[in-house]
mmCIF file of C-alpha atoms and ligand atoms in Angstrom:
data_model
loop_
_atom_site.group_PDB
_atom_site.id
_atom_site.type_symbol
_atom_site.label_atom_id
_atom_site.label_comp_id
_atom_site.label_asym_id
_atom_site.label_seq_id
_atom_site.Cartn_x
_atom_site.Cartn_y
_atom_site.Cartn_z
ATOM 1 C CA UNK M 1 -21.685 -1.845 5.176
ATOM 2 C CA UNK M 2 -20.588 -5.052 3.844
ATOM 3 C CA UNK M 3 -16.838 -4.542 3.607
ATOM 4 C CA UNK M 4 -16.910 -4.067 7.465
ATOM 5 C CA UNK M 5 -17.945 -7.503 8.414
ATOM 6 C CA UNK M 6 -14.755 -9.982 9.067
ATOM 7 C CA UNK M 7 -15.346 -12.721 6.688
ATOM 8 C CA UNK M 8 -15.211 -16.082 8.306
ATOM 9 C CA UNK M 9 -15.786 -16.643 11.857
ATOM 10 C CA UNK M 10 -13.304 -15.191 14.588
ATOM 11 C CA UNK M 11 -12.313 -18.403 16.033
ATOM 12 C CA UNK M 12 -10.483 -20.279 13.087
ATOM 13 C CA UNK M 13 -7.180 -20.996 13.684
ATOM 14 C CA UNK M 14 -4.398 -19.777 11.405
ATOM 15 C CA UNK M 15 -4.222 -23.242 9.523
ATOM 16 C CA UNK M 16 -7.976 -22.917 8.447
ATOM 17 C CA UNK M 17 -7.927 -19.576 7.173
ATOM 18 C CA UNK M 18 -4.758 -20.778 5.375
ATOM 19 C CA UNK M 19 -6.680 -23.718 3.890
ATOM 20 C CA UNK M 20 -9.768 -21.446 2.986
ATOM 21 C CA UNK M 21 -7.463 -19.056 0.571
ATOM 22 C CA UNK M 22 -7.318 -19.793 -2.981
ATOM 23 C CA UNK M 23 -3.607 -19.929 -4.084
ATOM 24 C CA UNK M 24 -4.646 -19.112 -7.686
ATOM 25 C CA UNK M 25 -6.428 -15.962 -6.804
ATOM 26 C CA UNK M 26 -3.571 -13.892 -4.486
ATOM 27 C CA UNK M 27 -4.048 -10.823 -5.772
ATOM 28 C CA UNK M 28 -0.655 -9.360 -7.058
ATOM 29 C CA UNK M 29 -0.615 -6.166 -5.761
ATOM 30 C CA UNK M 30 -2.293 -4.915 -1.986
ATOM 31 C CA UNK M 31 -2.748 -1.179 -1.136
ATOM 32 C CA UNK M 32 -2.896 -0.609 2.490
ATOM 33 C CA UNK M 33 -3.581 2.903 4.625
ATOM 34 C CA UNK M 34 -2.229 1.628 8.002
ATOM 35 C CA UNK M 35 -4.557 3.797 10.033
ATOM 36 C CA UNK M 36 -4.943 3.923 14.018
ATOM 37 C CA UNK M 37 -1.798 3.876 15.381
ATOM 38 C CA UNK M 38 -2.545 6.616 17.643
ATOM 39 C CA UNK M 39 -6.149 6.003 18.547
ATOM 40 C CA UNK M 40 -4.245 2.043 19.781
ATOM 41 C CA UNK M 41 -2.035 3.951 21.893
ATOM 42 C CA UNK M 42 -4.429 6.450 23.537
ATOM 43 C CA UNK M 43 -6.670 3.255 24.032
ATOM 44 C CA UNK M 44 -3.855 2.233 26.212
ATOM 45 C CA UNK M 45 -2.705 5.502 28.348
ATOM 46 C CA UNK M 46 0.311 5.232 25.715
ATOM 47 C CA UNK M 47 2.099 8.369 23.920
ATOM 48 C CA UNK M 48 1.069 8.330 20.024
ATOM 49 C CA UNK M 49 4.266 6.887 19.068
ATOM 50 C CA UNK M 50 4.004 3.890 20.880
ATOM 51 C CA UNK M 51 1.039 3.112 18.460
ATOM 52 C CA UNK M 52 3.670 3.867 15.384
ATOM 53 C CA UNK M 53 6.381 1.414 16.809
ATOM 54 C CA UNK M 54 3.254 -1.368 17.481
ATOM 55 C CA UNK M 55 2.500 -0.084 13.818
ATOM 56 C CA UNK M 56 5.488 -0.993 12.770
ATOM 57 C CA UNK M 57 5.873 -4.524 13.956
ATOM 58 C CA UNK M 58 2.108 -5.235 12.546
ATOM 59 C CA UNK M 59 3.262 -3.884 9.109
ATOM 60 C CA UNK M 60 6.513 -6.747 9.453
ATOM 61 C CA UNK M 61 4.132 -9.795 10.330
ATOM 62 C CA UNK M 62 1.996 -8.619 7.231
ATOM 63 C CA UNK M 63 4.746 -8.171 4.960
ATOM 64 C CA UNK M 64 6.043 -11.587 5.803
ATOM 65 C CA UNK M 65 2.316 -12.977 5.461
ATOM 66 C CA UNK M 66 2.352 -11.608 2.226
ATOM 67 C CA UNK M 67 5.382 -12.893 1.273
ATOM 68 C CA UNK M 68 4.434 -16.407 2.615
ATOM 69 C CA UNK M 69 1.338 -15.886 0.532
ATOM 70 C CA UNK M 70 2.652 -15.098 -2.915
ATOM 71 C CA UNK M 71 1.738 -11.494 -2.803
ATOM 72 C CA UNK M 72 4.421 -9.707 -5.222
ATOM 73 C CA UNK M 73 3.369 -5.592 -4.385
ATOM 74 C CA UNK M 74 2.945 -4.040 -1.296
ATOM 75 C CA UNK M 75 2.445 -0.249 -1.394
ATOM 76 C CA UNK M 76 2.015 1.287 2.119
ATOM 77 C CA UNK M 77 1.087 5.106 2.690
ATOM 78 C CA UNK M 78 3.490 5.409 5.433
ATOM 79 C CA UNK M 79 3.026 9.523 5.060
ATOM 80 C CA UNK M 80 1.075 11.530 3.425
ATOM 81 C CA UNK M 81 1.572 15.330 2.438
ATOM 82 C CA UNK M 82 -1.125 16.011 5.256
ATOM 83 C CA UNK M 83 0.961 14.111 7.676
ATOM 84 C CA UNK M 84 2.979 17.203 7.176
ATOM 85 C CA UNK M 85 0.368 19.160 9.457
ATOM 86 C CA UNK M 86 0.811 17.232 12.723
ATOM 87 C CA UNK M 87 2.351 18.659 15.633
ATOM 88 C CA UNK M 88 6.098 19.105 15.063
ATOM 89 C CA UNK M 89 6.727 16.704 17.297
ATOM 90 C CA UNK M 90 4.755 13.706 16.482
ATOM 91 C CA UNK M 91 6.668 14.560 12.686
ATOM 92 C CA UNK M 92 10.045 14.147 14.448
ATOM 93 C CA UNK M 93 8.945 10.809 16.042
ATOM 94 C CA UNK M 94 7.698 9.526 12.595
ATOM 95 C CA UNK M 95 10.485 10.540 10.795
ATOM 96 C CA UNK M 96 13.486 9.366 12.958
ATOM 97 C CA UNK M 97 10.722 6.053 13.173
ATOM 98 C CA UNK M 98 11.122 5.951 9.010
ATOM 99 C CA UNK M 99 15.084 6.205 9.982
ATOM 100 C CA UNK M 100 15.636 3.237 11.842
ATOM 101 C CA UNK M 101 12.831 1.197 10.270
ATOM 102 C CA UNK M 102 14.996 1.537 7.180
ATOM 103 C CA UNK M 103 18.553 1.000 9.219
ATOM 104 C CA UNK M 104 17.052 -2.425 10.870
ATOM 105 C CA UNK M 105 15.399 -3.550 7.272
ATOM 106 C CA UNK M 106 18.259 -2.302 4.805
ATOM 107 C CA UNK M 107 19.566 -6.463 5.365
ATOM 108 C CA UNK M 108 16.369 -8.112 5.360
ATOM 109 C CA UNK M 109 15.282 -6.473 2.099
ATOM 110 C CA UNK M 110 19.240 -7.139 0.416
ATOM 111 C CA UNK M 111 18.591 -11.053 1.965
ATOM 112 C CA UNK M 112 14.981 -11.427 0.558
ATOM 113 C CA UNK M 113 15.583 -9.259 -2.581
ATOM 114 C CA UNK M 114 12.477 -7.419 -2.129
ATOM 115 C CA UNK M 115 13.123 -3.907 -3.986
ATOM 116 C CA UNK M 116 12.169 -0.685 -2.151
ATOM 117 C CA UNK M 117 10.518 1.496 -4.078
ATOM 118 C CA UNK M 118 9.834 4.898 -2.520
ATOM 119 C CA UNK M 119 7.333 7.305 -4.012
ATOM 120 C CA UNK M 120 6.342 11.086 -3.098
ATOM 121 C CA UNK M 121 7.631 14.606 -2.769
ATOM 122 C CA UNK M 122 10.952 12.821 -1.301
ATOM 123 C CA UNK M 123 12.410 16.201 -1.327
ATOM 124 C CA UNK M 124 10.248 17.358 1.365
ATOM 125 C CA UNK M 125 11.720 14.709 4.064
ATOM 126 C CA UNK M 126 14.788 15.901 6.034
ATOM 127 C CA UNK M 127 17.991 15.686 4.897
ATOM 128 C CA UNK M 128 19.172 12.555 6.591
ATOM 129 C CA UNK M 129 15.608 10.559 5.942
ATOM 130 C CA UNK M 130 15.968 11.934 2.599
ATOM 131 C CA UNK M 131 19.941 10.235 2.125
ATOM 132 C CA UNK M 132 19.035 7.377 3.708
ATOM 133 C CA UNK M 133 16.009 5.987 1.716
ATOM 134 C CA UNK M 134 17.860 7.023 -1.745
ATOM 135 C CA UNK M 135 20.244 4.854 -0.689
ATOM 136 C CA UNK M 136 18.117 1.711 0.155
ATOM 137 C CA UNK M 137 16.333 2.394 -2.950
ATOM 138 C CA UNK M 138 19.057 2.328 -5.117
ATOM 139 C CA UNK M 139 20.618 -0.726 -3.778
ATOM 140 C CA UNK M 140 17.563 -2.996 -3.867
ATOM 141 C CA UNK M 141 16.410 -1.261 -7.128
ATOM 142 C CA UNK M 142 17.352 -4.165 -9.203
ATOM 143 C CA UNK M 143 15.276 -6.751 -7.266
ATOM 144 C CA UNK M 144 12.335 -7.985 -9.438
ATOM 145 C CA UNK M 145 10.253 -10.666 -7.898
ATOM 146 C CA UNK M 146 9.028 -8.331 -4.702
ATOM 147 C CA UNK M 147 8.634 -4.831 -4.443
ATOM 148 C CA UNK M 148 7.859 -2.590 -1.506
ATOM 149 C CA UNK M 149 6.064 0.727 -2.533
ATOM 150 C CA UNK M 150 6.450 3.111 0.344
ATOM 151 C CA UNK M 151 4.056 6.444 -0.193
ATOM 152 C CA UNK M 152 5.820 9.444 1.995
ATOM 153 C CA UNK M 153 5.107 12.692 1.660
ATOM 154 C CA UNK M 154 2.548 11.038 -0.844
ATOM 155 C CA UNK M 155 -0.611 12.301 -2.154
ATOM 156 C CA UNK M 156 -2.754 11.444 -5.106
ATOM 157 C CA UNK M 157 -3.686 14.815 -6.616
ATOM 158 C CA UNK M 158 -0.204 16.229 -6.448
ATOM 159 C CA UNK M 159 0.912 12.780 -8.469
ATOM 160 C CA UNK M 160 -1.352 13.832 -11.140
ATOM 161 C CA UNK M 161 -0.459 17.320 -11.272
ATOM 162 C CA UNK M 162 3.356 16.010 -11.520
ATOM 163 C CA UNK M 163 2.140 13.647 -14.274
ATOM 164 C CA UNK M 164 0.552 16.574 -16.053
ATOM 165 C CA UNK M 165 3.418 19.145 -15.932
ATOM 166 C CA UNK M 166 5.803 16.790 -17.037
ATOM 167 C CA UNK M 167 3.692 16.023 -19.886
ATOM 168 C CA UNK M 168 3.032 18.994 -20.938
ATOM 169 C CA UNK M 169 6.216 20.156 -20.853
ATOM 170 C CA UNK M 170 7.115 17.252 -23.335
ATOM 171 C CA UNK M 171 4.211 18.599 -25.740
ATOM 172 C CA UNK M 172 5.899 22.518 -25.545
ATOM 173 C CA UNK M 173 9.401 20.683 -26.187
ATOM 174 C CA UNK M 174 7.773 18.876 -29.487
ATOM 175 C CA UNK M 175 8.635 15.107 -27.901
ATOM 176 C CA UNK M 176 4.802 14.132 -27.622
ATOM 177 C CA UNK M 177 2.110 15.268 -29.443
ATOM 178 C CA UNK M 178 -1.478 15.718 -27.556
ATOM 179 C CA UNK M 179 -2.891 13.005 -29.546
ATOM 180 C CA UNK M 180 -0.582 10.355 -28.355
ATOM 181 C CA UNK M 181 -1.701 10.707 -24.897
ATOM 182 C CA UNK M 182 -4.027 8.203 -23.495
ATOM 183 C CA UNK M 183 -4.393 6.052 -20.753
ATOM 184 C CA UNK M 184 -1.421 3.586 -21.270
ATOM 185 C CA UNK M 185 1.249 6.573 -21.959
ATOM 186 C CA UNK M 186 -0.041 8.825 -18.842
ATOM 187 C CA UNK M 187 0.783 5.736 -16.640
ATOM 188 C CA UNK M 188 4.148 6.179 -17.571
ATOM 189 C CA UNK M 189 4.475 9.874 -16.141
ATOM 190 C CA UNK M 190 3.145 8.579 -12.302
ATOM 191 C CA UNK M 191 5.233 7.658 -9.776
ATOM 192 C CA UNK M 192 4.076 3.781 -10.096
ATOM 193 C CA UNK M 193 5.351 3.508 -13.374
ATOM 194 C CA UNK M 194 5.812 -0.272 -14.300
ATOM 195 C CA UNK M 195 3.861 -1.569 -11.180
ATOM 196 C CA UNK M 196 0.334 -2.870 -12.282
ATOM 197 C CA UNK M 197 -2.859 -1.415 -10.060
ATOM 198 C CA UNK M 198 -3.506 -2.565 -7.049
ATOM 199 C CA UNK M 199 -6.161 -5.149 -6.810
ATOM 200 C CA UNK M 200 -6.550 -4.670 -3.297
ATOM 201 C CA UNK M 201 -6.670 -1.695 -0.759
ATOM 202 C CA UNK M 202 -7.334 -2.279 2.613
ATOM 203 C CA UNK M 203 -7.514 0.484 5.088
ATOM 204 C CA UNK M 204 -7.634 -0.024 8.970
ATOM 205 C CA UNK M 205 -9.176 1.659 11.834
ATOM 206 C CA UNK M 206 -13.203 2.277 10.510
ATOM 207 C CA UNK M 207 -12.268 4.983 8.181
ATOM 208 C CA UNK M 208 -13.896 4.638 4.887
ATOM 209 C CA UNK M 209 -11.905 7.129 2.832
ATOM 210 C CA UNK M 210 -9.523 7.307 0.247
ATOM 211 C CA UNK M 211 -7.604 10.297 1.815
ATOM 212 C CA UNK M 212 -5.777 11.545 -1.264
ATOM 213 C CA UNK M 213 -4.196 7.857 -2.105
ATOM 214 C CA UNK M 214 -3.489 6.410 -5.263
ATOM 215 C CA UNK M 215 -6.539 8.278 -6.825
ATOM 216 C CA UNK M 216 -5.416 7.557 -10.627
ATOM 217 C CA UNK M 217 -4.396 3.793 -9.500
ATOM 218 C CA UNK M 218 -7.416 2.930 -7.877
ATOM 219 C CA UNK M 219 -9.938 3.043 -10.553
ATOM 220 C CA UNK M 220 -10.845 -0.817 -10.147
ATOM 221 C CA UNK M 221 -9.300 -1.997 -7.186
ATOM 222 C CA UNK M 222 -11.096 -4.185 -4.515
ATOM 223 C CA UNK M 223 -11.685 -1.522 -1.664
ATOM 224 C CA UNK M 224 -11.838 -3.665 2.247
ATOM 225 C CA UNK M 225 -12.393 -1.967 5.214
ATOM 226 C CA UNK M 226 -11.649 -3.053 8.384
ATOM 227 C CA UNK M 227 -12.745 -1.589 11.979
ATOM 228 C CA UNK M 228 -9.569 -3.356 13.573
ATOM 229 C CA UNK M 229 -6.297 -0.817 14.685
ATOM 230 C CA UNK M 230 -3.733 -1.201 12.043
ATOM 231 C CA UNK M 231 -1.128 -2.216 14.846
ATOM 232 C CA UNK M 232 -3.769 -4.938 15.864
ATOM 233 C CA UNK M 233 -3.903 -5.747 12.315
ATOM 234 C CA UNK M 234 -1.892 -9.116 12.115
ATOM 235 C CA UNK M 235 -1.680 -12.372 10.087
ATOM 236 C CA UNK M 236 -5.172 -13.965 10.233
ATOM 237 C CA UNK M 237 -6.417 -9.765 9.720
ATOM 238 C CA UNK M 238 -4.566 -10.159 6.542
ATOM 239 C CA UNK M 239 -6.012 -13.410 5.576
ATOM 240 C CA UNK M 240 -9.554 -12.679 6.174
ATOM 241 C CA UNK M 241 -9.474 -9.599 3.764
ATOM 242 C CA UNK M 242 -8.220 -11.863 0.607
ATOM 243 C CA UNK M 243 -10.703 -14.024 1.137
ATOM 244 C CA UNK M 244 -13.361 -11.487 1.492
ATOM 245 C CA UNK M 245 -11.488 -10.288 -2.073
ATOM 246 C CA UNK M 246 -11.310 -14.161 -3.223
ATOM 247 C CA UNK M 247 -15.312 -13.674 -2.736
ATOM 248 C CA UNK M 248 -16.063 -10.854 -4.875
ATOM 249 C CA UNK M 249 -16.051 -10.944 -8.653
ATOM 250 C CA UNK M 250 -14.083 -8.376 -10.149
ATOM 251 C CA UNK M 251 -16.179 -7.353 -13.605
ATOM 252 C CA UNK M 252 -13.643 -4.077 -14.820
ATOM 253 C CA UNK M 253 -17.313 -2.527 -15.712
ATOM 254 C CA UNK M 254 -18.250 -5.787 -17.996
ATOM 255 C CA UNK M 255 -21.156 -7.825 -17.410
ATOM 256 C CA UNK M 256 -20.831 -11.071 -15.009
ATOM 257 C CA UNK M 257 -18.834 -13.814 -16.154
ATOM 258 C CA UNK M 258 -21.894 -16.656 -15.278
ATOM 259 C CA UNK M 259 -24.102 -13.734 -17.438
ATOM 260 C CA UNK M 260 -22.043 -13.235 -20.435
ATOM 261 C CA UNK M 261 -21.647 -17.355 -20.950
ATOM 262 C CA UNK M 262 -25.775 -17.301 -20.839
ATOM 263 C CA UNK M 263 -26.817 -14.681 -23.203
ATOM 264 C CA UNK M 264 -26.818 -15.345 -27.049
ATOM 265 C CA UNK M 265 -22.768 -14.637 -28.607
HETATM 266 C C1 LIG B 1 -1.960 6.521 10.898
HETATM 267 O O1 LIG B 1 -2.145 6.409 12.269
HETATM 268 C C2 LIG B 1 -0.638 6.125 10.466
HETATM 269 C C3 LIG B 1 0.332 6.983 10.023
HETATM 270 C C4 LIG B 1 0.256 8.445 10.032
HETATM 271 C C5 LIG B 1 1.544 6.496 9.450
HETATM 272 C C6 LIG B 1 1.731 5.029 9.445
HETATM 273 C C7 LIG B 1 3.022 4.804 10.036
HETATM 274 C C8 LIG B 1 3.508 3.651 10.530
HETATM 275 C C9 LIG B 1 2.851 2.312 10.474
HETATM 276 C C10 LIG B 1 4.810 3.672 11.184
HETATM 277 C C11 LIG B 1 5.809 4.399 10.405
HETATM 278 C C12 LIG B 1 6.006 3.795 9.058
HETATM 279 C C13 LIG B 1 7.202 3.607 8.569
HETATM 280 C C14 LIG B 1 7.398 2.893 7.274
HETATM 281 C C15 LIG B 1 8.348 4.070 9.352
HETATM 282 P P1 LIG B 1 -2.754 7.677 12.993
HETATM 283 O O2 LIG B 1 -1.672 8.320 13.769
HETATM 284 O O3 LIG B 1 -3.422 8.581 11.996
HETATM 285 O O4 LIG B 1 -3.797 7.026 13.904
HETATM 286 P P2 LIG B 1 -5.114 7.737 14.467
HETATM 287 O O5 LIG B 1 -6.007 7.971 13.268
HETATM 288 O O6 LIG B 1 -5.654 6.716 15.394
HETATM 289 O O7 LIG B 1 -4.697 9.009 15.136
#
């Protein structure tokens, strides 16, 4: 499988790879399914959770790449409503994890105005986790130029279904009427309203699945797959999957660019 290959060789330096990117193609928005925390830590004789604190200091040397790099829209699926069916224990971990991820951050998001944007069945978190990243929402929600989508208790179909209900509750009321709806105006009832697509999702670990993410939102991103650990999954990781993207001609189901300029207008 193609995607699985790293692009250039592994034994560029950080300058090179930096030199190889194309500063007019960044994409805008990356996806990413940080996947393989645990299977790092069992590697290692380490409890699961040590994989999710590594996890956590990958996903701050990425978001600072991507910073560095121009990239305006992270989303990360930090949780999913899956995640809800691991041990009780391992939930704990994750969610006090979510806690003081958000404590130690709060400043560095207010000092880099990047704006926080939570999505999910936020309900669903505890109380305290719950407060916490209402709060930190609210007080970076003004922030423009960078925005940090964080998926918890996220998933895809249940997005769609919340689109749906919503809009057909604004058909019984008489506010919409079933012929207005299309593409542009359901985009408006998900929980990414006002973020363009993702051109990018990368997901760690070997996995090549979706798992429930961004289904609606996905429809023409760049999919990368990498076998690399998400907590092993660093700087030059990051680099080598937007050039692989840089590579690849994105055609949003029209005919190639070199082929339409050839055949008769
Ligand atoms: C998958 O690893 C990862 C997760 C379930 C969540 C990702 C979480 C983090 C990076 C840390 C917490 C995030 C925040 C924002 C606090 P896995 O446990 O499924 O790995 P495995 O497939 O190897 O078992």
């Amino acid at each position: 499988m193609s995607n699985l290959q790293v692009v250039p060789s592994d034994h560029v330096t950080d300058s090179e790879l930096f030199r190889q990117l194309d500063p007019q193609r960044i994409p805008v928005h990356i996806a990413m399914i940080m996947d393989g925390n645990g299977r790092w830590a069992e590697l290692r004789g380490l409890p699961r959770i040590s994989g999710h604190r590594e996890g956590l200091s990958a996903l701050r040397e990425v978001l600072d790449t991507c910073h560095q790099l121009g990239v305006r829209i992270v989303t990360i699926y930090a949780f999913s409503s899956e995640n809800w069916n691991r041990p009780p224990h391992e939930i704990e971990l994750l969610m006090n994890l979510l806690e003081e991820y958000l404590q130690r951050e709060r400043s560095h998001f207010l000092e880099h105005r990047i704006r926080f944007f939570p999505i999910g069945q936020l309900e669903k978190l505890p109380a305290s986790v719950s407060t916490l990243v209402h709060e930190v929402a609210e007080e970076t929600r003004h922030f423009t130029e960078r925005t940090l989508t964080v998926a918890l208790s996220y998933g895809g179909r249940a997005e769609i279904l919340d689109a749906i209900q919503r809009l057909a509750y604004d058909v019984e009321s008489g506010t919409l009427r079933p012929s207005q709806i299309d593409e542009s105006l359901f985009t408006r009832y998900l929980a990414t309203d006002g973020l363009p697509d993702p051109d990018l999702l990368i997901r760690t670990s070997g996995e090549t699945r979706i798992s429930n993410f961004l289904l609606w939102q996905i429809a023409y991103t760049e999919l990368y797959f990498t076998k690399t650990l998400w907590p092993d999954f660093r700087r030059q990781e990051l680099m080598r999957a937007i050039l692989d993207y840089q590579r690849r001609e994105r055609r949003f189901g029209r005919v190639s660019h070199s082929l339409s300029r050839q055949s008769p207008s």
